[in-house]
Coordinates of C-alpha atoms in Angstrom, one line a residue:
E26 CA -155.3 -102.7 -64.6
S27 CA -153.4 -99.8 -62.9
Q28 CA -151.8 -100.3 -59.6
E29 CA -153.7 -97.3 -58.3
E30 CA -157.1 -98.9 -59.1
V31 CA -156.4 -102.1 -57.1
V32 CA -158.8 -102.4 -54.1
S33 CA -157.0 -102.1 -50.8
A34 CA -159.8 -102.2 -48.3
L35 CA -163.5 -103.4 -48.1
Q36 CA -166.1 -102.7 -45.4
F37 CA -169.9 -103.2 -45.1
S38 CA -172.0 -100.8 -43.0
K39 CA -173.6 -102.1 -39.8
N40 CA -176.8 -102.9 -41.6
G41 CA -175.3 -103.9 -44.9
E42 CA -177.0 -101.1 -46.8
Y43 CA -173.7 -99.6 -47.9
L44 CA -170.4 -101.1 -49.1
A45 CA -167.2 -99.0 -49.1
A46 CA -164.2 -99.9 -51.2
A47 CA -160.9 -98.1 -51.2
D48 CA -158.1 -98.4 -53.6
C49 CA -154.4 -97.7 -53.7
G50 CA -154.9 -94.4 -55.3
G51 CA -156.5 -92.9 -52.2
R52 CA -160.1 -93.0 -53.5
I53 CA -163.2 -94.4 -51.7
V54 CA -166.1 -95.7 -53.7
L55 CA -169.5 -96.1 -52.0
L56 CA -171.9 -98.7 -53.3
E57 CA -175.6 -98.6 -52.1
Q58 CA -177.9 -101.6 -51.9
L59 CA -180.9 -101.3 -54.1
K60 CA -184.2 -100.7 -52.3
K61 CA -186.2 -102.7 -54.8
D62 CA -186.4 -106.5 -54.7
F63 CA -186.0 -108.3 -58.1
T64 CA -186.9 -112.0 -58.1
D65 CA -186.1 -112.4 -61.8
E66 CA -183.9 -111.0 -64.5
D67 CA -186.9 -109.4 -66.3
G68 CA -187.4 -107.1 -63.3
L69 CA -183.8 -106.1 -63.4
E70 CA -183.9 -105.4 -67.1
Q71 CA -187.0 -103.2 -66.6
M72 CA -185.2 -101.2 -63.9
N73 CA -182.3 -100.7 -66.3
L74 CA -184.7 -99.4 -69.0
D75 CA -186.2 -96.9 -66.5
G76 CA -182.8 -95.4 -65.9
D77 CA -183.5 -94.3 -62.3
E78 CA -181.5 -96.9 -60.5
S79 CA -178.6 -98.4 -62.4
P80 CA -177.1 -101.4 -60.6
T81 CA -173.4 -101.9 -60.4
V82 CA -173.9 -105.4 -59.2
S83 CA -175.3 -107.8 -61.8
G84 CA -176.6 -111.4 -61.8
R85 CA -175.1 -114.5 -63.5
N86 CA -175.3 -113.3 -67.0
G87 CA -175.3 -109.5 -66.3
R88 CA -172.7 -106.9 -66.9
A89 CA -171.3 -104.7 -64.2
N90 CA -170.7 -100.9 -64.3
G91 CA -169.1 -98.5 -62.0
S92 CA -165.7 -98.1 -60.5
P93 CA -164.5 -100.4 -59.1
T94 CA -166.2 -103.1 -61.1
T95 CA -168.7 -105.1 -59.1
K96 CA -170.2 -108.5 -59.9
E97 CA -172.4 -110.9 -58.1
E98 CA -173.0 -114.6 -58.1
G99 CA -176.1 -116.5 -56.8
K100 CA -179.0 -115.5 -54.8
A101 CA -179.8 -114.4 -51.2
D102 CA -180.6 -116.9 -48.5
H103 CA -184.2 -118.0 -48.4
P104 CA -186.1 -121.2 -47.8
E105 CA -185.6 -124.1 -50.2
G106 CA -188.0 -124.2 -53.0
Q107 CA -189.0 -120.6 -52.8
S108 CA -187.7 -117.8 -55.0
G109 CA -186.2 -115.1 -52.9
P110 CA -184.9 -111.6 -53.9
Q111 CA -181.4 -111.2 -55.1
V112 CA -179.1 -108.6 -53.5
Y113 CA -177.9 -105.9 -55.9
Y114 CA -175.7 -102.9 -55.3
K115 CA -175.3 -99.7 -57.4
H116 CA -172.6 -97.1 -57.5
M117 CA -173.6 -94.2 -55.3
M118 CA -170.5 -91.9 -55.2
E119 CA -166.8 -91.7 -55.0
F120 CA -164.3 -89.2 -53.5
Q121 CA -160.6 -88.6 -53.0
S122 CA -159.8 -89.4 -49.4
H123 CA -156.0 -89.2 -49.2
E124 CA -153.3 -87.5 -51.4
R125 CA -149.7 -88.4 -51.8
E126 CA -147.5 -86.6 -49.3
F127 CA -143.8 -86.3 -48.4
D128 CA -142.3 -86.6 -45.0
Y129 CA -139.5 -84.1 -44.9
L130 CA -138.2 -85.2 -41.5
K131 CA -137.7 -88.8 -42.7
S132 CA -137.2 -87.9 -46.4
M133 CA -139.7 -90.5 -47.5
E134 CA -142.9 -90.4 -49.5
I135 CA -146.2 -91.3 -48.0
D136 CA -148.5 -93.3 -50.3
E137 CA -152.1 -92.3 -50.7
R138 CA -153.2 -96.0 -50.4
V139 CA -156.1 -96.4 -48.0
N140 CA -155.2 -99.3 -45.6
Q141 CA -158.5 -99.7 -43.7
I142 CA -162.1 -98.3 -43.6
K143 CA -164.6 -98.3 -40.8
F144 CA -168.2 -97.1 -40.7
F145 CA -169.0 -94.9 -37.7
Q146 CA -172.5 -94.5 -36.3
S147 CA -173.4 -91.1 -35.0
A148 CA -176.5 -89.2 -33.9
S149 CA -176.6 -87.2 -37.2
S150 CA -178.4 -88.4 -40.4
S151 CA -175.2 -88.4 -42.3
M152 CA -173.0 -91.4 -43.0
N153 CA -169.6 -91.2 -41.3
I154 CA -166.5 -93.1 -42.5
L155 CA -163.2 -93.5 -40.7
C156 CA -160.2 -94.3 -43.0
T157 CA -156.5 -94.3 -42.8
N158 CA -153.4 -94.5 -44.9
D159 CA -149.9 -95.0 -43.6
K160 CA -149.7 -91.8 -41.6
R161 CA -153.0 -89.9 -41.6
I162 CA -156.5 -90.8 -40.3
K163 CA -159.5 -89.0 -41.6
L164 CA -163.2 -88.9 -40.6
W165 CA -165.5 -88.2 -43.6
S166 CA -169.1 -87.3 -43.5
V167 CA -171.3 -88.3 -46.5
S168 CA -174.7 -86.7 -46.8
N169 CA -177.3 -85.6 -49.2
R170 CA -177.3 -81.8 -49.9
K171 CA -179.6 -79.6 -51.8
A172 CA -178.1 -78.0 -55.0
K173 CA -180.3 -75.1 -56.1
N174 CA -180.3 -73.9 -59.7
I175 CA -181.0 -70.2 -60.0
S176 CA -182.0 -68.8 -63.4
N177 CA -183.7 -65.7 -64.9
F178 CA -180.7 -63.4 -64.5
N179 CA -180.4 -59.8 -66.0
F180 CA -177.4 -60.6 -68.1
R181 CA -176.5 -58.5 -71.2
P182 CA -175.9 -60.5 -74.3
N183 CA -172.1 -59.8 -74.5
M184 CA -171.5 -59.9 -70.7
N185 CA -169.1 -62.4 -69.2
V186 CA -171.1 -64.3 -66.6
R187 CA -170.0 -66.6 -63.8
P188 CA -169.0 -70.2 -64.6
K189 CA -171.6 -72.9 -64.4
T190 CA -172.0 -74.8 -61.2
T191 CA -171.7 -78.6 -61.1
T192 CA -175.5 -79.0 -61.0
E193 CA -176.0 -76.7 -64.0
S194 CA -173.3 -78.5 -65.9
I195 CA -174.9 -81.8 -65.2
S196 CA -178.4 -80.4 -66.2
A197 CA -176.9 -78.9 -69.4
S198 CA -175.2 -82.1 -70.4
K199 CA -178.5 -84.1 -70.1
T200 CA -180.6 -81.5 -71.9
P201 CA -180.2 -81.7 -75.7
K202 CA -178.9 -78.5 -77.2
P203 CA -181.2 -76.9 -79.8
R204 CA -179.8 -76.2 -83.2
Q205 CA -179.0 -72.5 -83.5
K206 CA -180.6 -70.6 -86.4
G207 CA -179.5 -67.3 -87.6
L208 CA -177.3 -64.8 -85.8
S209 CA -176.8 -64.6 -82.0
V210 CA -178.1 -61.9 -79.8
S211 CA -174.6 -60.5 -79.1
T212 CA -173.8 -60.4 -82.8
I213 CA -177.0 -58.4 -83.5
V214 CA -176.3 -56.0 -80.7
N215 CA -172.7 -55.4 -81.8
N216 CA -173.9 -54.8 -85.4
Q217 CA -176.3 -52.2 -84.1
I218 CA -173.6 -50.4 -82.2
L219 CA -171.2 -50.5 -85.1
G220 CA -173.9 -49.2 -87.4
G221 CA -174.6 -46.2 -85.2
G222 CA -177.8 -47.6 -83.7
K223 CA -178.8 -47.0 -80.0
L224 CA -179.9 -49.5 -77.5
K225 CA -183.0 -49.0 -75.5
R226 CA -182.6 -48.4 -71.7
P227 CA -184.2 -51.1 -69.6
T228 CA -187.6 -50.4 -68.1
M229 CA -189.3 -51.7 -64.9
E230 CA -191.2 -54.2 -67.0
S231 CA -188.1 -55.6 -68.6
I232 CA -186.1 -56.2 -65.4
R233 CA -186.3 -59.9 -64.5
V234 CA -186.2 -61.2 -60.9
P235 CA -183.8 -64.3 -60.4
C236 CA -185.6 -67.4 -59.2
I237 CA -184.9 -71.0 -58.2
S238 CA -185.7 -73.1 -61.2
N239 CA -185.1 -76.6 -59.7
V240 CA -183.6 -78.3 -56.7
Q241 CA -181.5 -81.4 -56.9
Y242 CA -180.0 -83.6 -54.2
V243 CA -176.3 -84.3 -54.6
M244 CA -174.2 -86.6 -52.5
N245 CA -171.4 -84.7 -50.9
A246 CA -168.4 -85.9 -48.8
T247 CA -166.8 -83.6 -46.2
C248 CA -163.7 -84.2 -44.1
R249 CA -164.8 -83.5 -40.5
R250 CA -161.6 -84.6 -38.7
N251 CA -158.0 -85.0 -39.6
Y252 CA -155.9 -87.0 -37.2
A253 CA -152.2 -86.7 -38.0
N254 CA -148.8 -87.0 -36.3
G255 CA -149.9 -89.8 -34.0
H256 CA -147.6 -92.5 -35.2
L257 CA -143.9 -92.9 -36.1
Y258 CA -144.4 -96.0 -38.1
H259 CA -147.0 -97.0 -40.7
I260 CA -150.6 -97.4 -39.5
H261 CA -152.1 -100.7 -40.5
S262 CA -155.2 -101.0 -38.3
I263 CA -158.0 -98.9 -37.0
D264 CA -161.1 -99.9 -35.1
I265 CA -164.0 -98.0 -33.5
N266 CA -165.1 -98.7 -29.9
T267 CA -168.6 -99.6 -29.0
D268 CA -168.9 -96.5 -26.8
G269 CA -169.1 -94.4 -30.0
E270 CA -166.6 -91.9 -28.6
T271 CA -163.1 -93.4 -29.1
F272 CA -161.2 -95.4 -31.6
I273 CA -157.7 -97.0 -31.8
S274 CA -155.0 -96.9 -34.4
A275 CA -152.1 -99.4 -34.5
D276 CA -148.7 -99.4 -36.2
D277 CA -145.9 -102.0 -35.8
L278 CA -145.0 -101.1 -32.3
H279 CA -147.7 -98.9 -30.8
I280 CA -151.5 -98.8 -30.3
N281 CA -153.0 -95.4 -29.6
L282 CA -156.4 -94.5 -28.3
W283 CA -158.1 -91.4 -29.8
N284 CA -161.2 -89.4 -29.0
F285 CA -163.2 -88.4 -32.1
E286 CA -163.4 -84.7 -30.9
V287 CA -159.6 -84.3 -30.3
M288 CA -157.4 -84.4 -33.3
N289 CA -154.0 -83.2 -31.9
E290 CA -153.7 -85.7 -29.0
S291 CA -153.9 -89.4 -28.5
F292 CA -153.0 -91.8 -25.6
N293 CA -150.6 -94.6 -26.1
I294 CA -152.0 -97.8 -24.6
V295 CA -149.7 -100.5 -26.0
D296 CA -145.9 -100.0 -26.4
M297 CA -143.8 -102.8 -27.8
Q298 CA -140.8 -100.7 -28.7
P299 CA -137.7 -101.9 -26.8
G300 CA -135.1 -99.5 -25.4
N301 CA -132.6 -101.0 -27.9
M302 CA -134.1 -101.6 -31.4
D303 CA -131.6 -104.4 -31.9
E304 CA -133.6 -106.4 -29.3
L305 CA -136.8 -106.2 -31.3
T306 CA -138.3 -109.7 -31.7
E307 CA -141.9 -109.1 -32.8
V308 CA -144.3 -106.4 -34.1
I309 CA -148.0 -105.8 -33.9
T310 CA -149.9 -107.0 -37.0
S311 CA -153.5 -106.3 -36.2
A312 CA -155.7 -104.8 -33.4
L313 CA -159.4 -104.4 -32.8
F314 CA -162.0 -103.9 -30.1
H315 CA -164.5 -106.5 -28.8
P316 CA -167.9 -106.1 -30.5
N317 CA -169.8 -106.0 -27.2
H318 CA -167.5 -104.9 -24.4
C319 CA -165.8 -101.5 -24.8
N320 CA -163.0 -102.3 -22.4
I321 CA -161.6 -105.5 -24.1
L322 CA -158.9 -105.1 -26.8
A323 CA -157.3 -107.8 -28.8
Y324 CA -154.1 -107.5 -30.9
S325 CA -151.8 -110.0 -32.7
S326 CA -148.1 -110.2 -33.3
S327 CA -145.7 -111.5 -35.9
K328 CA -144.8 -114.4 -33.7
G329 CA -148.3 -115.9 -34.0
T330 CA -149.5 -114.7 -30.6
I331 CA -152.8 -113.1 -29.8
R332 CA -153.1 -111.0 -26.7
L333 CA -156.4 -110.0 -25.0
T334 CA -156.2 -107.0 -22.6
D335 CA -158.5 -105.0 -20.4
L336 CA -158.3 -101.2 -20.7
R337 CA -159.6 -100.8 -17.1
A338 CA -156.5 -102.6 -15.7
S339 CA -154.0 -99.8 -16.2
A340 CA -153.3 -96.8 -18.5
L341 CA -150.5 -98.7 -20.3
C342 CA -151.7 -102.2 -21.2
D343 CA -148.3 -103.9 -21.1
T344 CA -149.6 -107.0 -19.3
S345 CA -152.1 -109.1 -21.1
T346 CA -155.1 -110.7 -19.5
K347 CA -155.0 -113.7 -21.8
V348 CA -152.4 -114.9 -24.3
F349 CA -153.3 -117.3 -27.1
D350 CA -150.4 -119.1 -28.7
V351 CA -149.7 -122.4 -30.3
Q352 CA -146.7 -124.3 -28.8
R353 CA -144.7 -125.5 -31.7
P354 CA -142.3 -128.5 -31.1
Q355 CA -138.6 -127.7 -31.5
E356 CA -137.9 -130.8 -33.6
N357 CA -140.1 -129.4 -36.4
H358 CA -138.6 -125.9 -36.2
S359 CA -137.2 -124.5 -39.4
F360 CA -136.2 -121.1 -41.0
F361 CA -139.8 -120.6 -42.2
S362 CA -141.5 -121.6 -38.9
E363 CA -141.9 -118.1 -37.5
I364 CA -142.5 -116.5 -40.9
V365 CA -145.6 -118.6 -41.7
A366 CA -146.8 -118.3 -38.0
N367 CA -147.1 -114.5 -38.5
V368 CA -150.8 -113.6 -37.8
T369 CA -151.9 -111.2 -40.4
D370 CA -155.5 -110.7 -39.4
I371 CA -157.8 -111.3 -36.5
K372 CA -161.6 -111.1 -36.2
F373 CA -164.1 -111.6 -33.3
T374 CA -166.9 -114.0 -34.1
P375 CA -170.5 -112.4 -34.2
N376 CA -171.3 -113.8 -30.7
G377 CA -168.0 -112.3 -29.3
N378 CA -167.0 -115.6 -27.6
E379 CA -164.3 -116.6 -30.1
I380 CA -161.5 -115.2 -32.3
I381 CA -160.5 -116.3 -35.8
A382 CA -156.8 -115.6 -36.8
R383 CA -155.2 -116.0 -40.2
D384 CA -151.6 -116.9 -40.6
Y385 CA -149.9 -117.6 -43.9
L386 CA -151.1 -121.3 -44.2
S387 CA -154.2 -121.6 -42.1
V388 CA -157.0 -120.0 -40.1
K389 CA -157.2 -120.8 -36.4
Q390 CA -160.4 -120.5 -34.4
W391 CA -159.8 -119.7 -30.7
D392 CA -162.2 -119.9 -27.7
L393 CA -161.7 -116.9 -25.4
R394 CA -162.1 -119.3 -22.4
K395 CA -159.4 -121.7 -23.6
E396 CA -155.8 -120.4 -24.2
S397 CA -153.9 -123.7 -24.5
E398 CA -155.0 -124.7 -28.0
P399 CA -157.3 -123.5 -30.8
L400 CA -160.7 -125.1 -31.2
C401 CA -160.1 -125.8 -34.8
V402 CA -157.5 -125.2 -37.5
Y403 CA -158.6 -124.7 -41.1
N404 CA -155.9 -125.4 -43.7
V405 CA -156.2 -122.7 -46.3
Q406 CA -153.0 -123.2 -48.4
D407 CA -150.9 -125.8 -46.7
I408 CA -150.3 -127.3 -50.1
L409 CA -147.7 -124.5 -50.5
T410 CA -145.4 -125.9 -47.9
P411 CA -143.0 -127.5 -50.5
K412 CA -142.7 -124.1 -52.3
L413 CA -141.8 -121.9 -49.3
V414 CA -138.3 -121.4 -50.6
D415 CA -139.6 -120.0 -53.9
L416 CA -142.2 -117.9 -52.1
Y417 CA -139.5 -116.5 -49.9
E418 CA -137.3 -115.5 -52.9
N419 CA -140.1 -113.5 -54.5
D420 CA -141.3 -112.1 -51.1
C421 CA -144.8 -113.6 -51.5
I422 CA -144.4 -115.4 -48.2
F423 CA -144.9 -112.0 -46.5
D424 CA -148.3 -111.4 -48.1
K425 CA -151.1 -110.5 -45.7
F426 CA -154.5 -112.2 -46.1
E427 CA -157.7 -111.4 -44.3
C428 CA -160.2 -113.8 -42.8
C429 CA -163.9 -113.3 -42.0
M430 CA -166.9 -115.2 -40.6
S431 CA -170.5 -115.1 -41.8
H432 CA -173.2 -113.3 -39.7
N433 CA -174.6 -116.6 -38.4
G434 CA -171.2 -118.1 -37.6
E435 CA -171.6 -121.0 -40.1
Y436 CA -168.9 -120.2 -42.6
I437 CA -165.3 -118.9 -42.4
A438 CA -163.6 -117.5 -45.6
S439 CA -160.1 -116.5 -46.4
G440 CA -158.2 -115.9 -49.6
S441 CA -155.2 -117.5 -51.4
Y442 CA -153.4 -117.3 -54.8
S443 CA -154.6 -117.8 -58.4
N444 CA -157.7 -115.7 -57.4
T445 CA -159.0 -118.4 -55.2
L446 CA -160.5 -118.5 -51.7
R447 CA -161.5 -121.2 -49.3
V448 CA -164.8 -121.3 -47.5
F449 CA -165.1 -123.6 -44.4
G450 CA -168.3 -124.8 -42.8
T451 CA -167.9 -124.5 -39.0
K452 CA -170.9 -126.8 -38.3
T453 CA -171.0 -129.0 -41.4
G454 CA -167.2 -129.5 -41.9
S455 CA -167.4 -128.5 -45.5
D456 CA -164.3 -127.3 -47.3
E457 CA -164.7 -125.6 -50.7
L458 CA -162.1 -124.0 -53.0
L459 CA -163.7 -121.2 -55.0
E460 CA -162.6 -118.7 -57.6
A461 CA -163.4 -115.0 -57.7
S462 CA -165.2 -115.0 -61.0
M463 CA -168.7 -115.3 -62.5
T464 CA -168.4 -119.0 -62.2
P465 CA -166.9 -119.6 -58.7
M466 CA -167.1 -123.4 -58.8
N467 CA -165.0 -123.6 -62.0
V468 CA -161.6 -123.0 -60.5
H469 CA -159.0 -122.7 -63.3
G470 CA -156.0 -122.8 -61.1
A471 CA -156.9 -126.0 -59.2
S472 CA -156.1 -129.6 -59.8
E473 CA -158.8 -132.2 -59.5
P474 CA -158.9 -134.3 -56.3
V475 CA -157.0 -137.6 -56.4
K476 CA -159.4 -140.5 -56.2
N477 CA -158.9 -143.1 -53.4
R478 CA -158.5 -146.7 -54.1
S479 CA -161.6 -148.6 -54.6
P480 CA -162.6 -150.6 -51.4
R481 CA -163.3 -153.6 -53.7
F482 CA -159.5 -154.1 -54.4
A483 CA -158.2 -152.7 -51.1
S484 CA -157.3 -156.2 -49.8
L485 CA -154.9 -156.7 -52.7
F486 CA -152.7 -153.9 -51.3
G487 CA -152.9 -155.1 -47.7
G488 CA -155.5 -152.6 -46.7
K489 CA -159.0 -152.7 -45.2
A490 CA -162.1 -152.2 -47.2
V491 CA -163.2 -148.7 -45.9
A492 CA -165.6 -146.2 -47.4
D493 CA -164.2 -143.8 -50.0
V494 CA -163.3 -140.6 -48.3
P495 CA -163.8 -137.6 -50.6
K496 CA -160.6 -135.4 -51.0
R497 CA -160.8 -131.7 -51.3
K498 CA -159.8 -129.7 -54.3
E499 CA -156.2 -128.2 -54.1
L500 CA -154.3 -125.5 -56.0
D501 CA -152.2 -126.7 -58.9
L502 CA -148.6 -125.8 -58.0
N503 CA -147.5 -126.1 -61.7
I504 CA -149.7 -123.1 -62.7
L505 CA -149.7 -121.2 -59.4
N506 CA -150.1 -117.5 -59.9
C507 CA -148.6 -115.8 -56.9
Y508 CA -149.4 -112.3 -58.1
A509 CA -153.2 -113.0 -58.5
K510 CA -154.1 -113.0 -54.8
L511 CA -157.3 -112.4 -52.9
R512 CA -156.4 -110.5 -49.8
H513 CA -159.5 -108.5 -48.9
M514 CA -163.0 -109.9 -48.3
Q515 CA -166.0 -109.1 -46.1
W516 CA -169.2 -111.0 -45.2
H517 CA -172.5 -109.1 -45.3
P518 CA -173.7 -108.4 -41.8
T519 CA -177.2 -109.8 -42.3
H520 CA -177.2 -111.9 -45.5
P521 CA -175.1 -114.9 -46.7
L522 CA -173.3 -112.6 -49.1
L523 CA -169.5 -112.5 -49.4
S524 CA -167.8 -109.6 -51.0
V525 CA -164.3 -110.4 -52.5
A526 CA -161.8 -107.9 -54.0
R527 CA -159.9 -109.1 -57.0
G528 CA -157.6 -106.5 -58.4
N529 CA -159.9 -103.6 -59.3
E530 CA -163.0 -105.7 -59.3
I531 CA -165.4 -106.7 -56.5
Y532 CA -167.2 -110.0 -56.7
M533 CA -170.1 -110.9 -54.5
L534 CA -170.7 -114.6 -53.8
S535 CA -174.0 -115.6 -52.4
D536 CA -175.3 -118.8 -50.9
V537 CA -177.6 -120.8 -53.2
P538 CA -180.1 -122.9 -51.2
G539 CA -180.6 -126.5 -52.1
S540 CA -177.0 -127.0 -53.3
S541 CA -174.5 -129.3 -51.7
T542 CA -171.9 -126.6 -51.6
P543 CA -172.1 -123.2 -49.8
F544 CA -171.7 -121.2 -53.0
G545 CA -172.8 -123.6 -55.7

């Protein structure tokens, strides 16, 4: 796979009807959920034969088409014992969002890689997408436009006509070309002129009136706004406010507030840049708005701290309303303590009362009303603690993983190495290691759980006869692949469907009712 085709961002629309995927080449691919419901594979095969709607998301034994490749596992959530519809997505369109640029002031090249995508709801019927690379934020409008095909022109046989439009080229490629017989019209006319013949002058009856032969609807993406020159450092986060008029953008040291209608001016609301850069101790790693309150902003830092601030308090939000931080004992402090404590991603829970934060080894769940300690700590890859030296030498210890929570708040998911991810049950306490493949339960890079001693012979070893406690499946450190990482994933906003990016492919893992595991 090419590095430019690797997926760099994922985002569902608010209702889950669309899925946007961006890659390192600056392209954005839009996938649309199929309107039809298919309860079996026969209905899906019949749809493929019709040719009207070709899905890019396939079932267990299906094949996926489109760029990036999209695959699905399982079925949608429905009552046990009933057959419910599967969720399928098809390729809708793709367009080039960002191009490679060169910053002449800093003599550095700006990659076209898209760092983040957000869907924007507006009063118009078009779909709006806000996306950013390291330096430039763009607002795209995607809509259906009429493409008219005009025919019946008065062209002479040997006259050079205009080039074909996109619609005409598509129509011509689909229409089988008839086999030409005999000489062409231009050849006959030229032969008449060379032979001394005369051409007849056109009459009123022979003049043709151009007309519209057919009308086709074509998806078109238009760049409505271009927000540039707002940051000195690389932009890593954008988020849209619930007021529908403003959004934020964050780099390592600043968070700016933008208005959608103003492209050349932004307001700095968080400034962590010290007067002397030698005194710099932490940087901003992620920032987002509260899902219900337009005045609440949360952002995380490289020290593992999450700050909650109120935009109504002051123009420059230097003082935080609440600070969430884990107090680490000094006796356990090491060289890697601050590195692994770096919070790479934060998300508000669907109810807006909690925050989940991903650091290098775990996911922490915080209650907004309790700053002293997290509600729960989910160990994603604590098995890697003995290999931190090796991970530091190959720079993998600085990898940034995302975390996400399901729409009903029952599951938390986050990625790891060897193309694996962990799904935690917040209510059931389940802990499953899955692989981004067509068989997610069959994890190739994992070792089987070690079985506990049998309670029957526990007394021989001086222990008590206790019930056997099942151990979770862990990554096999002997075959660990640090370059096969799952960094980007998103839950569907209304269904138990998890979208996971693996290289240039997108896998969709769905809950299977009646199974003991969330994604069996």
